[in-house]
Short mmCIF file of C-alpha atoms in Angstrom, two decimals:
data_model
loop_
_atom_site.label_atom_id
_atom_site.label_comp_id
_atom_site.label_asym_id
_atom_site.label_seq_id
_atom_site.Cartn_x
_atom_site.Cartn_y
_atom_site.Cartn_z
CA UNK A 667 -88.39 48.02 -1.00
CA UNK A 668 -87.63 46.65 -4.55
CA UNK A 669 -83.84 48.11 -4.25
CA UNK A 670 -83.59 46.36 -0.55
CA UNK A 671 -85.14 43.02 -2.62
CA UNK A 672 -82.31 43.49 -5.12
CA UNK A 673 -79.20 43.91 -2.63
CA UNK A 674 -80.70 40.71 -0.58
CA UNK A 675 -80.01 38.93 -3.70
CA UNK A 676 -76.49 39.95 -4.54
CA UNK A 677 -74.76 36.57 -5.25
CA UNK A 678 -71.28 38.33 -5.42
CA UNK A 679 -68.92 41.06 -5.08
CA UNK A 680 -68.60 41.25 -8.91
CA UNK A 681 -72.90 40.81 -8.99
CA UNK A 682 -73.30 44.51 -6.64
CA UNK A 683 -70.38 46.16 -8.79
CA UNK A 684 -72.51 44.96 -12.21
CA UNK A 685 -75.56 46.66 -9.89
CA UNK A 686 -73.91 49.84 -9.25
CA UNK A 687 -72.73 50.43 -12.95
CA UNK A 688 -76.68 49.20 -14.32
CA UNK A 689 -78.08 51.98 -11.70
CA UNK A 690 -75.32 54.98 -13.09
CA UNK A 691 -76.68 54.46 -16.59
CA UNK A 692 -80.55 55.54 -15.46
CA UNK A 693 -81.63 58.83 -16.47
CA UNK A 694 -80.05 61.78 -14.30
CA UNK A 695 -83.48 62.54 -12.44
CA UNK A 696 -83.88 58.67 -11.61
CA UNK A 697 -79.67 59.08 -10.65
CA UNK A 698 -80.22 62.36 -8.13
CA UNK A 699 -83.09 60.82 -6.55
CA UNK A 700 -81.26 57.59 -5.58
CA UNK A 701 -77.84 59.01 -5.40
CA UNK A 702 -77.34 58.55 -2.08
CA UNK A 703 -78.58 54.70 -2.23
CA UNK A 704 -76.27 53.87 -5.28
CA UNK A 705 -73.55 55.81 -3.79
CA UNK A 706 -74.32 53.44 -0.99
CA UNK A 707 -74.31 50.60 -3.17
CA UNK A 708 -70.89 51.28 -4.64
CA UNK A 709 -69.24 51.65 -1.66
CA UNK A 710 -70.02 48.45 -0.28
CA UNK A 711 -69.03 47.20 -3.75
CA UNK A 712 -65.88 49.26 -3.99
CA UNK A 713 -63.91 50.47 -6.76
CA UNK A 714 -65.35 49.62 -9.73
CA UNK A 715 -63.59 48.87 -13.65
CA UNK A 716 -64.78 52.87 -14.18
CA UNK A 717 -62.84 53.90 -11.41
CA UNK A 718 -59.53 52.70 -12.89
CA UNK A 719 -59.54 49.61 -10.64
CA UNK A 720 -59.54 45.79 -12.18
CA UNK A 721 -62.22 43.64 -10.91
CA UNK A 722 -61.41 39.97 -9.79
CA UNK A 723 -62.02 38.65 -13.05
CA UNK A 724 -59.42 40.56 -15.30
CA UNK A 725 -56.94 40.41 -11.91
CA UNK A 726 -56.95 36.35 -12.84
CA UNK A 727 -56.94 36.77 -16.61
CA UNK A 728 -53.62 39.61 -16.26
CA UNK A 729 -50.71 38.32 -17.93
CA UNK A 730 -47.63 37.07 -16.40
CA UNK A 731 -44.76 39.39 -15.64
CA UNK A 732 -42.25 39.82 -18.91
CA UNK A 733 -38.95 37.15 -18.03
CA UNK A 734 -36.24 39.34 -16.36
CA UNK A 735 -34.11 40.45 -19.65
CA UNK A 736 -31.25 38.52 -20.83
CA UNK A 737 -27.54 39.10 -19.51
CA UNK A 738 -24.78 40.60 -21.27
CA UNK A 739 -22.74 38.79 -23.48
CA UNK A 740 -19.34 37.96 -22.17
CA UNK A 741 -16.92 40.50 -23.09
CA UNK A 742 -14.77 38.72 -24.74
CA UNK A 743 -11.95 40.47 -23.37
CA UNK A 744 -10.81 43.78 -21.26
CA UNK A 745 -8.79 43.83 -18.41
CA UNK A 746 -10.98 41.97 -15.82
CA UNK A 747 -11.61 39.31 -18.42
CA UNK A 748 -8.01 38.27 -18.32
CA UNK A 749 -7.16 38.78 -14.63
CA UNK A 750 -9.55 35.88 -14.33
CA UNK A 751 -7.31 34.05 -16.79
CA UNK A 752 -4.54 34.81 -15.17
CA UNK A 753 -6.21 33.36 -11.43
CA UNK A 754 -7.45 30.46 -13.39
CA UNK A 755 -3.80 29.78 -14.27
CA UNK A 756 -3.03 30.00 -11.10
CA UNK A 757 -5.43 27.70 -9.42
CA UNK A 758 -4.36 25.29 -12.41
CA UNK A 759 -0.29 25.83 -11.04
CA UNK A 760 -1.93 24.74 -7.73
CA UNK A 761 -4.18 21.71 -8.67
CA UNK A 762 -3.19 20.29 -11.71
CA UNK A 763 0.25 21.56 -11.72
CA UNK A 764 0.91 19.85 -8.46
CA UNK A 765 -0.87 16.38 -9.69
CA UNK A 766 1.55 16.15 -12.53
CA UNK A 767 4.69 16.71 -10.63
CA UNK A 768 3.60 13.33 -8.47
CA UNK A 769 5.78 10.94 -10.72
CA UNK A 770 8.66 12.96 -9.00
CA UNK A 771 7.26 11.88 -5.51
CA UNK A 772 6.64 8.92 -6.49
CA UNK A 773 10.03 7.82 -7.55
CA UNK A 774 10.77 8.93 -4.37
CA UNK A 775 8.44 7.47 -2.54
CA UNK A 776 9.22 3.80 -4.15
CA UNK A 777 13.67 4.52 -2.96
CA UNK A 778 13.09 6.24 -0.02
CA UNK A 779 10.71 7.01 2.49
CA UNK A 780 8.09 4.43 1.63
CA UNK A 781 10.31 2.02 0.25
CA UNK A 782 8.51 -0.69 2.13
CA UNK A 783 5.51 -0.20 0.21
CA UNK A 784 4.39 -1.53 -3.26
CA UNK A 785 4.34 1.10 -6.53
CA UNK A 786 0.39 0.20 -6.41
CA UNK A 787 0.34 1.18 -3.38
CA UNK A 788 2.42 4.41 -3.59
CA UNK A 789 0.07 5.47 -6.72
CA UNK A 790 -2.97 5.19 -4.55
CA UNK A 791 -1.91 8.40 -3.12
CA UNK A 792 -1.10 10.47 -6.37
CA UNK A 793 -4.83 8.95 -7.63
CA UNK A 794 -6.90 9.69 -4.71
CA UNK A 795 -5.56 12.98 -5.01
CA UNK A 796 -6.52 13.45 -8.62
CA UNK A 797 -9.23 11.70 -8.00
CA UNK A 798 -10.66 14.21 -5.68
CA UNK A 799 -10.23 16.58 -7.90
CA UNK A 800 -12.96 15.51 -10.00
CA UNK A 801 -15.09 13.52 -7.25
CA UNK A 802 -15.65 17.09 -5.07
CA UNK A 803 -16.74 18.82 -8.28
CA UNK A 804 -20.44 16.99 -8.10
CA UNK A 805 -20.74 19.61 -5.01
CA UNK A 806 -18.56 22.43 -6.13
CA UNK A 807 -20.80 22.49 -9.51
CA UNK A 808 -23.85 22.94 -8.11
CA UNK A 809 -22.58 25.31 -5.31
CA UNK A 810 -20.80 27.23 -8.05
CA UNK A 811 -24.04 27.49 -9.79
CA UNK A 812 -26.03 28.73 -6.65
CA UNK A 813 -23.32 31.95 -6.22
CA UNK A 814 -20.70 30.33 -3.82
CA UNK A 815 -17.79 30.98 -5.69
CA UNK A 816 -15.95 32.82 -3.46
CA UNK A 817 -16.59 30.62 -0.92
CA UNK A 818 -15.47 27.44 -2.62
CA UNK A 819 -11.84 29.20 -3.59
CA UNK A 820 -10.85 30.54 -0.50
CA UNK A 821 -11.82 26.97 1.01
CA UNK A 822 -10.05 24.87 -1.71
CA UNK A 823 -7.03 26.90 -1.46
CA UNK A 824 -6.29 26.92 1.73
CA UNK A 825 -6.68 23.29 2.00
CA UNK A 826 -4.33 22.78 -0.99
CA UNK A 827 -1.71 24.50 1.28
CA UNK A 828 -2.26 23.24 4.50
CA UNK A 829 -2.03 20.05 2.48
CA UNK A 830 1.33 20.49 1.12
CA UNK A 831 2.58 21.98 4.38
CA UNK A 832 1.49 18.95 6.06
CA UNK A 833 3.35 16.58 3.97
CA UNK A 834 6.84 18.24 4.62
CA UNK A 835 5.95 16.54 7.68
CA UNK A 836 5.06 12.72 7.29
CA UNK A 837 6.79 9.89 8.26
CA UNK A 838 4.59 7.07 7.63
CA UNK A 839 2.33 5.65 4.44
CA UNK A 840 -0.88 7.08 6.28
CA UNK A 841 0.52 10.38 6.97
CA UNK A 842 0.99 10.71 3.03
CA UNK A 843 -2.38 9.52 2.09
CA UNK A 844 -4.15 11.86 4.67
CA UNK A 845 -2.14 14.92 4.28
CA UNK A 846 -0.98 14.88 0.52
CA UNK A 847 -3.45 12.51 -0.76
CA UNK A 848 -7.06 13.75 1.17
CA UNK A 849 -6.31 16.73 1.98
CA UNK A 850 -5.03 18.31 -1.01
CA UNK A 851 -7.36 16.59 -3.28
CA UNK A 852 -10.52 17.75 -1.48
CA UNK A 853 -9.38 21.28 -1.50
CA UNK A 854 -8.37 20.64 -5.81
CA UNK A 855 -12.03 19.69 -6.32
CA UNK A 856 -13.20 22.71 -4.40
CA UNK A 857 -11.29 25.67 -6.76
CA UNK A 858 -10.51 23.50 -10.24
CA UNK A 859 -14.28 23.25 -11.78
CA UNK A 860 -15.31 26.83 -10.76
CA UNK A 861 -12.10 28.05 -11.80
CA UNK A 862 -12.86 26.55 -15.02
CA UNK A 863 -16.39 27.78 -14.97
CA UNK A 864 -15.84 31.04 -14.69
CA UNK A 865 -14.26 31.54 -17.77
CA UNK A 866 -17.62 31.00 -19.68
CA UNK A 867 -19.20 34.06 -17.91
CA UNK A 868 -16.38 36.69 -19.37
CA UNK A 869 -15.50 34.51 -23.02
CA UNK A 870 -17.87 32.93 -25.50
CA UNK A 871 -15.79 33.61 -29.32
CA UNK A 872 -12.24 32.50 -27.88
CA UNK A 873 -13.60 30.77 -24.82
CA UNK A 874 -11.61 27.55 -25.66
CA UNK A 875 -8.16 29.94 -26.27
CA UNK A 876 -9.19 31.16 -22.47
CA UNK A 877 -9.43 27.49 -21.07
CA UNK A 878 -6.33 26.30 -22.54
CA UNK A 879 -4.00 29.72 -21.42
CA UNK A 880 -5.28 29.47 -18.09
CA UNK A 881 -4.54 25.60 -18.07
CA UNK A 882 -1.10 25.93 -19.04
CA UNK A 883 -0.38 26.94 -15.29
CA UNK A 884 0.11 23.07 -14.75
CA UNK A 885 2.79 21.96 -17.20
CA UNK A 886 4.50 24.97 -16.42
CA UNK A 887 4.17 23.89 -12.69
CA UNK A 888 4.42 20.11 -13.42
CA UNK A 889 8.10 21.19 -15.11
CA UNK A 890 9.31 23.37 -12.74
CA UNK A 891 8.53 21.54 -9.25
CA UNK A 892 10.17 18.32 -10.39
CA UNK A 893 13.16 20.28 -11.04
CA UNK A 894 12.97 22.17 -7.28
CA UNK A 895 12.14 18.76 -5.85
CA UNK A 896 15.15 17.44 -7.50
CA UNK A 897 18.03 19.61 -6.47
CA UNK A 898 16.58 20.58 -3.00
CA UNK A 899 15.88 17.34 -1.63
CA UNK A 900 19.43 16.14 -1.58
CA UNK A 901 20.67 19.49 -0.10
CA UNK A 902 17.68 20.54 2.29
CA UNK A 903 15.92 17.15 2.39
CA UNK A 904 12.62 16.03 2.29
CA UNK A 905 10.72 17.95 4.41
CA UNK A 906 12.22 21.47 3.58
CA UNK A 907 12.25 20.73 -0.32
CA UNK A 908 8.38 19.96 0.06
CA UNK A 909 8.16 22.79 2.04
CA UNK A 910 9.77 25.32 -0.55
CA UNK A 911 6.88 24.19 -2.99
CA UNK A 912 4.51 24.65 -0.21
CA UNK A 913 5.28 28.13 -0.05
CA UNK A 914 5.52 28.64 -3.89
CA UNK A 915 1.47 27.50 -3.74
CA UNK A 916 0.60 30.09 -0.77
CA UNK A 917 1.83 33.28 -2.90
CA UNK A 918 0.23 31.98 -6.32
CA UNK A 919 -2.97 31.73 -4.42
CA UNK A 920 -2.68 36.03 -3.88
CA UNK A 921 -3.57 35.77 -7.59
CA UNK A 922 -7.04 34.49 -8.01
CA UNK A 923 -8.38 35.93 -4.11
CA UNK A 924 -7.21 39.11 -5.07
CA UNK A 925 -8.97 39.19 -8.74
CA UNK A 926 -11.54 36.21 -9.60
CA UNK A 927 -15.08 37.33 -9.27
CA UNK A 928 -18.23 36.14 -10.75
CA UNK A 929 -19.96 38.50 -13.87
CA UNK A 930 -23.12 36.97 -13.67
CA UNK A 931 -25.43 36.54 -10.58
CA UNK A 932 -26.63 33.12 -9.60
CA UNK A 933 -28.57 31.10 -11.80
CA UNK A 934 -29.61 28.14 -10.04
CA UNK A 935 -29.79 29.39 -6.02
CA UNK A 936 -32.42 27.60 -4.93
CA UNK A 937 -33.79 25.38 -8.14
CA UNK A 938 -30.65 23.38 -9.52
CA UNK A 939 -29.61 19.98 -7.88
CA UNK A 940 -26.38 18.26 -7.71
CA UNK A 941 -27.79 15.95 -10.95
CA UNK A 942 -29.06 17.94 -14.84
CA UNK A 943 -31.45 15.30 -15.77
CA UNK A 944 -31.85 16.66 -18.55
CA UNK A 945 -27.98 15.60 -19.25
CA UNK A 946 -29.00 11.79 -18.94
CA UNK A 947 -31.08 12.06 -22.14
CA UNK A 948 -28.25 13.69 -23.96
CA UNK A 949 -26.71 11.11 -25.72
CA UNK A 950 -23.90 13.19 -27.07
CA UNK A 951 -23.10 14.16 -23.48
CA UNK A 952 -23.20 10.36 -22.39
CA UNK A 953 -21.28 9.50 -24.74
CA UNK A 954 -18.71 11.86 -24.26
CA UNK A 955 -18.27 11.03 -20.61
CA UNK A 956 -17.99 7.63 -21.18
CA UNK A 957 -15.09 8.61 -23.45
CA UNK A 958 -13.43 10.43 -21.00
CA UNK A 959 -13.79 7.68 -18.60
CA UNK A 960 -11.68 5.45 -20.62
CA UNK A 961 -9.07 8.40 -21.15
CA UNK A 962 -8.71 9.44 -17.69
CA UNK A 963 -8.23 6.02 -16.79
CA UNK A 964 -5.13 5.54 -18.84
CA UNK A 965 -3.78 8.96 -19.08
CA UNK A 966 -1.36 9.28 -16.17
CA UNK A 967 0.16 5.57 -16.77
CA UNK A 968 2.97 7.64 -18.76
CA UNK A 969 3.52 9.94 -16.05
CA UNK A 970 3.68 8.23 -13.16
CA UNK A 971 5.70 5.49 -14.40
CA UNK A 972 7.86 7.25 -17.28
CA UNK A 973 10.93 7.85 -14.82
CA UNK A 974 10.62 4.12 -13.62
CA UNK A 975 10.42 2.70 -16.59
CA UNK A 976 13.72 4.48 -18.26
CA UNK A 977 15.61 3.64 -15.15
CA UNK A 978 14.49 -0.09 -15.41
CA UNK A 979 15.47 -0.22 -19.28
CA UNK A 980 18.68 1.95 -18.35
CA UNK A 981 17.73 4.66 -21.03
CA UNK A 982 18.82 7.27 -18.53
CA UNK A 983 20.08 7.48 -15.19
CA UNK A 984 18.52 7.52 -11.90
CA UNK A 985 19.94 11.79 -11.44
CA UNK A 986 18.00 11.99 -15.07
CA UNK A 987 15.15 9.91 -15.06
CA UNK A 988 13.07 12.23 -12.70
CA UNK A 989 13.34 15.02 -15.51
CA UNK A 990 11.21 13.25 -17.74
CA UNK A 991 8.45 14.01 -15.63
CA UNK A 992 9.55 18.10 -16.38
CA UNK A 993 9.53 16.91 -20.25
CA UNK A 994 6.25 15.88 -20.52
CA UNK A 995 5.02 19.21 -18.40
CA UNK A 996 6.71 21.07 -21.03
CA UNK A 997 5.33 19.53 -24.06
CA UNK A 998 2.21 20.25 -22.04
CA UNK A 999 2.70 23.32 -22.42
CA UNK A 1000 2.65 23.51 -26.31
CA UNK A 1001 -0.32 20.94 -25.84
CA UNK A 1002 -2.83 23.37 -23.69
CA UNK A 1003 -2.33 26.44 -25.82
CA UNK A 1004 -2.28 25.30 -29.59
CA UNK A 1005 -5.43 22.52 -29.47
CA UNK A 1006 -7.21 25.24 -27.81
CA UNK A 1007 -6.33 27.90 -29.89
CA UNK A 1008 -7.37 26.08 -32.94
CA UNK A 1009 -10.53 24.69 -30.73
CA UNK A 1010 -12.49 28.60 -30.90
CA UNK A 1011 -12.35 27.61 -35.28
CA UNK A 1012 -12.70 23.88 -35.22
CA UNK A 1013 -14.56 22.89 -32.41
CA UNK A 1014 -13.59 21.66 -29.28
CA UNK A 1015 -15.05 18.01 -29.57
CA UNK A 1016 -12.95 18.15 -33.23
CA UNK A 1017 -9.62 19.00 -31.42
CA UNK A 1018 -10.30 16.93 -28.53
CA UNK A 1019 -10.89 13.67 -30.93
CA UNK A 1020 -7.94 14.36 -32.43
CA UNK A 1021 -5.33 14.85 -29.01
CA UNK A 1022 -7.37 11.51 -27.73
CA UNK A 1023 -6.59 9.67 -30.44
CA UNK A 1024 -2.94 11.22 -31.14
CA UNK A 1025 -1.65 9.66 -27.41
CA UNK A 1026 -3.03 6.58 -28.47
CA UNK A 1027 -0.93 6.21 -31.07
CA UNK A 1028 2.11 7.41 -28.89
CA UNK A 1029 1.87 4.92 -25.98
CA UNK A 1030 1.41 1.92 -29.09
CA UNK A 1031 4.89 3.95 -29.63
CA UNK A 1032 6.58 3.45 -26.08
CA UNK A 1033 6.94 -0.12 -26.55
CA UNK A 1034 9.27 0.82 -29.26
CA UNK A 1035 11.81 3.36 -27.10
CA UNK A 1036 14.78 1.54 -25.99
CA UNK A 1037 17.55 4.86 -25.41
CA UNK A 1038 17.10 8.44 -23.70
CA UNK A 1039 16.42 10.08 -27.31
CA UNK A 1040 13.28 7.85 -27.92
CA UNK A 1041 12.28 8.79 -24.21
CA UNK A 1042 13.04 12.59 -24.89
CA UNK A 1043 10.65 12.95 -28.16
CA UNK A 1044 8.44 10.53 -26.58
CA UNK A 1045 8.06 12.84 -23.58
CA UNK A 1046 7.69 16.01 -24.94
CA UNK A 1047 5.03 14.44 -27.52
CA UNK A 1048 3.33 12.93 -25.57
CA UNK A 1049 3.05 15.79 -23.01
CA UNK A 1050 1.33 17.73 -26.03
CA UNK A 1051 -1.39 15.63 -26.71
CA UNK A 1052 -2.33 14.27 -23.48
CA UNK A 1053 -1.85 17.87 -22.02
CA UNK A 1054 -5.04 18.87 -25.37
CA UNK A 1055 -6.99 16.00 -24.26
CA UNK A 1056 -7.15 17.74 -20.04
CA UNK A 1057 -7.43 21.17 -21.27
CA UNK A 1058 -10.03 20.46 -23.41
CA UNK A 1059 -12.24 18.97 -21.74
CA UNK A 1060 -14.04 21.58 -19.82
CA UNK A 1061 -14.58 23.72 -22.63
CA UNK A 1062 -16.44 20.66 -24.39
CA UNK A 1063 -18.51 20.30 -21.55
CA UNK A 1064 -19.67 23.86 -21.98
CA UNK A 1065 -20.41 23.49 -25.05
CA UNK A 1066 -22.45 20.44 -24.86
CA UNK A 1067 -24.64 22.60 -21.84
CA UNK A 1068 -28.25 24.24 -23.42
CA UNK A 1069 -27.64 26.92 -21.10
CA UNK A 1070 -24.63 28.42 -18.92
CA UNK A 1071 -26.89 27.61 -15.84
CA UNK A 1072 -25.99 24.35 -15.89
CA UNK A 1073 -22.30 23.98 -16.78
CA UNK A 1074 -21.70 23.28 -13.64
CA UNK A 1075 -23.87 20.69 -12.47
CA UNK A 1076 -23.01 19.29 -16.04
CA UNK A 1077 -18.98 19.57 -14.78
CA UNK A 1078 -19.56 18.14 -11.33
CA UNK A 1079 -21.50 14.91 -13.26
CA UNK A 1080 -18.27 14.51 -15.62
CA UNK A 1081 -15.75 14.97 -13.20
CA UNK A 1082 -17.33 12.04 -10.96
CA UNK A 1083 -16.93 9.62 -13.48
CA UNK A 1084 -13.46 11.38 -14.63
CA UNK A 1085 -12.43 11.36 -10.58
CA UNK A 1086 -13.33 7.58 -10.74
CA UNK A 1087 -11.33 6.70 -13.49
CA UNK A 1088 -8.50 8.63 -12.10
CA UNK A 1089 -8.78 7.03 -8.62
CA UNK A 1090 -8.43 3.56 -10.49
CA UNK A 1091 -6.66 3.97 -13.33
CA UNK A 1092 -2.72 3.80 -11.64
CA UNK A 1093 -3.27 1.73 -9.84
CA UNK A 1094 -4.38 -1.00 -11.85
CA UNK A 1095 -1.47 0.00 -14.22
CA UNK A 1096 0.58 -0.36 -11.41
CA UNK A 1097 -0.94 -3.94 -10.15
CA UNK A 1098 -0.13 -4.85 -13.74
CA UNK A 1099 3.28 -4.30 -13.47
CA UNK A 1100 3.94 -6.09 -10.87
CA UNK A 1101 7.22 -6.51 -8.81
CA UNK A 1102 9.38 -3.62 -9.14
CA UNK A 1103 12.24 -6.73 -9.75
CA UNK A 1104 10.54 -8.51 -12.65
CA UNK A 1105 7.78 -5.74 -13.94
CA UNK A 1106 5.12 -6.84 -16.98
CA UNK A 1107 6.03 -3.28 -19.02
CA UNK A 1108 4.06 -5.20 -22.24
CA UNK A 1109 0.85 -5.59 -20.17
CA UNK A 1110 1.18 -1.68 -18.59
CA UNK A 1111 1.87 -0.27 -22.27
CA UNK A 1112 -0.70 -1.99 -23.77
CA UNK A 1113 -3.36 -0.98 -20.65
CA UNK A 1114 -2.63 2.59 -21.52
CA UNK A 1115 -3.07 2.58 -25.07
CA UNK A 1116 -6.08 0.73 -25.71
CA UNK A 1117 -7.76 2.67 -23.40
CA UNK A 1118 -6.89 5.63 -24.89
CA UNK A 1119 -7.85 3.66 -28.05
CA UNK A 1120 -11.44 3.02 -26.50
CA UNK A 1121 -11.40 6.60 -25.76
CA UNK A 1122 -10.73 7.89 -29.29
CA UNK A 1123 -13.81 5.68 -30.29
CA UNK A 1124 -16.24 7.06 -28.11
CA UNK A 1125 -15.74 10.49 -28.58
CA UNK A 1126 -16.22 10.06 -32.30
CA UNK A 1127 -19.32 8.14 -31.64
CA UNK A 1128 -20.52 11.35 -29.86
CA UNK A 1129 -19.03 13.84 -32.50
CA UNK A 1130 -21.49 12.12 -35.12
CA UNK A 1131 -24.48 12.28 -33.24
CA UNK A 1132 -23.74 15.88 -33.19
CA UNK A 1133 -23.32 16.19 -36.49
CA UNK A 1134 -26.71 14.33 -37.17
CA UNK A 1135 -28.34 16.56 -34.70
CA UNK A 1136 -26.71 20.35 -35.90
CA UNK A 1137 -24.76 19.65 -39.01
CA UNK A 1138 -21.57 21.22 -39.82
CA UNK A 1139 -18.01 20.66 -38.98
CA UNK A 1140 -17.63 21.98 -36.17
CA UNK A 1141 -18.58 20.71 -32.46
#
């Protein structure tokens, strides 16, 4: 009667189990005389802490799982490592490389088949598609990030030909816009930033040296297409000359299908957004995109109004002019390998700073050329420093990021403001310059190089807050 007393009064699971384990520790006559009641008892109770099995008390005071264990560091090399160099390179032949062979369209553009429109208005096309470039990165970042790499290269590149394809076949200012302007642009933004991001998952000593081989796909692209634009298109015309590059961009795009995969599995599916808030405290990082806003405004003034501007002055003729556009691509060359190399020792910031403020000093420069020597060294120059200043920027970005999960939400924010400055930055040079009859070079220089001036300011602003914040030289 006492023992039924007792069980009436059991508050608890853990209050019988504590009842069971009092009633085991009886004497063993008192134990074999109520064996079959406690056995009773601990059933109902179930498995006790002597049985092996945690009570509810310890089951909410257990520790947390260990964190899943770190990856691998990037190899740093190997085979696989550079076949995703060498698809980078090639995505950069078909995004970059194509944007920087635009002054070549342009100039045609402006004498030919859109003669009836403005240069502003002709540069609207070569910006929107540069633009777009950056703008789509704020959702190829974060998709990048969530594990939909492939997805976003296959996409981008076959937009990027159907693009150029398309053009071959316009006839009107629209046409242009939509086909070689939209079109091609939107798939750019889709395959440049996680082309670029990529690179961080298989380098981390000579990351930077990575970055700038693969980027030197686009000078070597910006040199070359001029030159095919320029012999075709009075032979084959137009449409068959732009077709001939078209086709050029569908087999370089074998390259990075057939080879570019991811190391590393996804590291934001499912948690990262489109925005790193944590990147709008980072003053550093702030600072550094407000740089590049200012650069990226001013940066393709040179090229897309170099060939114009020597046949205006009559520093070279109207056959050469167009292969000033092929000069600065091959100074670009030198530019995306060398500042890179010499980023992995010195810092990428460093190197950037000093490309930035290098151009600056150039375009002060082009005020001064008046023959086709001054516009030769200018070119090539020119097309070194600038070409630093592009390669280098995504590799600063990664290093500014805490953590590689968030390089490229941390791109696709840069490359908005980047896409913006892009989108506006011809344009306004060329609404400074007025009528093609009676252009205001002075005001267009002077645009360029103070922004690029403006530039050079910011980024040092941001390279001593790092130092503040790490010390040493290099950032």
């Amino acid at each position: 009667m006492e023992q039924d007393t007792e069980k009436a009064n059991y508050n608890s699971e853990s209050d019988r189990t504590e009842a069971g384990a009092s009633m085991r520790m009886r004497d063993d006559d008192d134990v074999i005389d109520k064996t079959p009641e406690t056995t009773t008892t601990s059933a109902a109770a179930g498995p006790t802490p002597a049985d092996g099995a945690p009570d509810s008390d310890e089951e909410e005071r257990a520790p947390p799982p260990p964190p899943p264990a770190a990856p691998d560091p990037p190899p740093d090399g190997g085979l696989t490592a550079w076949l995703q160099v060498a698809g980078s390179a090639a995505v950069l032949v078909n995004t970059w490389g194509v944007i920087n062979s635009f002054g070549v369209f342009q100039a045609y553009y402006e004498t030919e088949l859109l003669r009836d429109h403005s240069s502003s208005q002709i540069s609207w096309i070569g910006s929107i598609q540069g633009a777009l470039l950056f703008l789509v990165g704020v959702f190829a970042g974060p998709l990048y990030d969530a594990g939909y790499f492939r997805a976003l290269l296959l996409t981008g590149l076959f937009l990027i030909v159907l693009g150029q394809f398309m053009t071959s076949l316009c006839a009107a200012y629209w046409q242009v816009m939509l086909a070689q302007g939209v079109t091609m642009g939107i798939g750019m933004g889709l395959t440049f930033l996680p082309s670029a991001a990529i690179l961080g998952q298989y380098f981390a000593r000579h990351r930077a040296l990575a970055l700038g081989l693969s980027s030197a796909g686009s000078p070597v692209a910006g040199a070359v297409f001029p030159i095919i634009f320029s012999r075709l298109e009075p032979r084959v015309g137009f449409g068959w000359a732009t077709r001939a590059i078209a086709f050029i961009l569908l087999g370089l795009s074998v390259v990075p299908i057939a080879f570019m995969r991811t190391r590393l599995p996804p590291s934001g599916k499912g948690r990262r957004g489109i925005i790193d808030r944590s990147a709008l405290t980072d003053v550093p990082f702030i600072l550094f995109v407000a740089g590049g806003l200012f650069a990226f405004l001013t940066l393709y003034v040179t090229f897309f109004y170099i060939s114009l501007y020597a046949t205006s002055h009559r520093v070279a003729s109207d056959s050469f002019a167009p292969y000033l556009v092929t000069l600065l691509n091959a100074g670009s060359i030198v530019g995306r390998i060398v500042p890179n190399a010499l980023a992995d020792r010195w810092g990428s910031l460093n190197m950037m700073l000093a490309c930035t403020f290098a151009s600056a000093v150039l375009v002060f420069g082009w005020l001064g050329i008046r023959n086709l020597a001054g516009s030769i060294v200018y070119a090539l120059l020119y097309g070194a420093f600038s070409g630093g200043l592009v390669s280098l920027a995504p590799s600063v970005i990664v290093s500014l990021a805490p953590d590689m999960g968030r390089v490229g939400a941390r791109m696709g924010m840069s490359f908005v403001v980047f896409g913006i400055a892009i989108l506006l930055g011809t344009p306004i040079a060329g609404a400074i310059l007025g009528d093609e009859r009676n252009p205001e070079w002075l005001g267009t220089i002077l645009y360029a190089a103070f922004g690029l001036l403006a530039a050079t300011v910011l980024f040092l602003a941001s390279r001593l807050l790092l130092y503040r914040r790490k010390g040493g030289l290099k950032a």
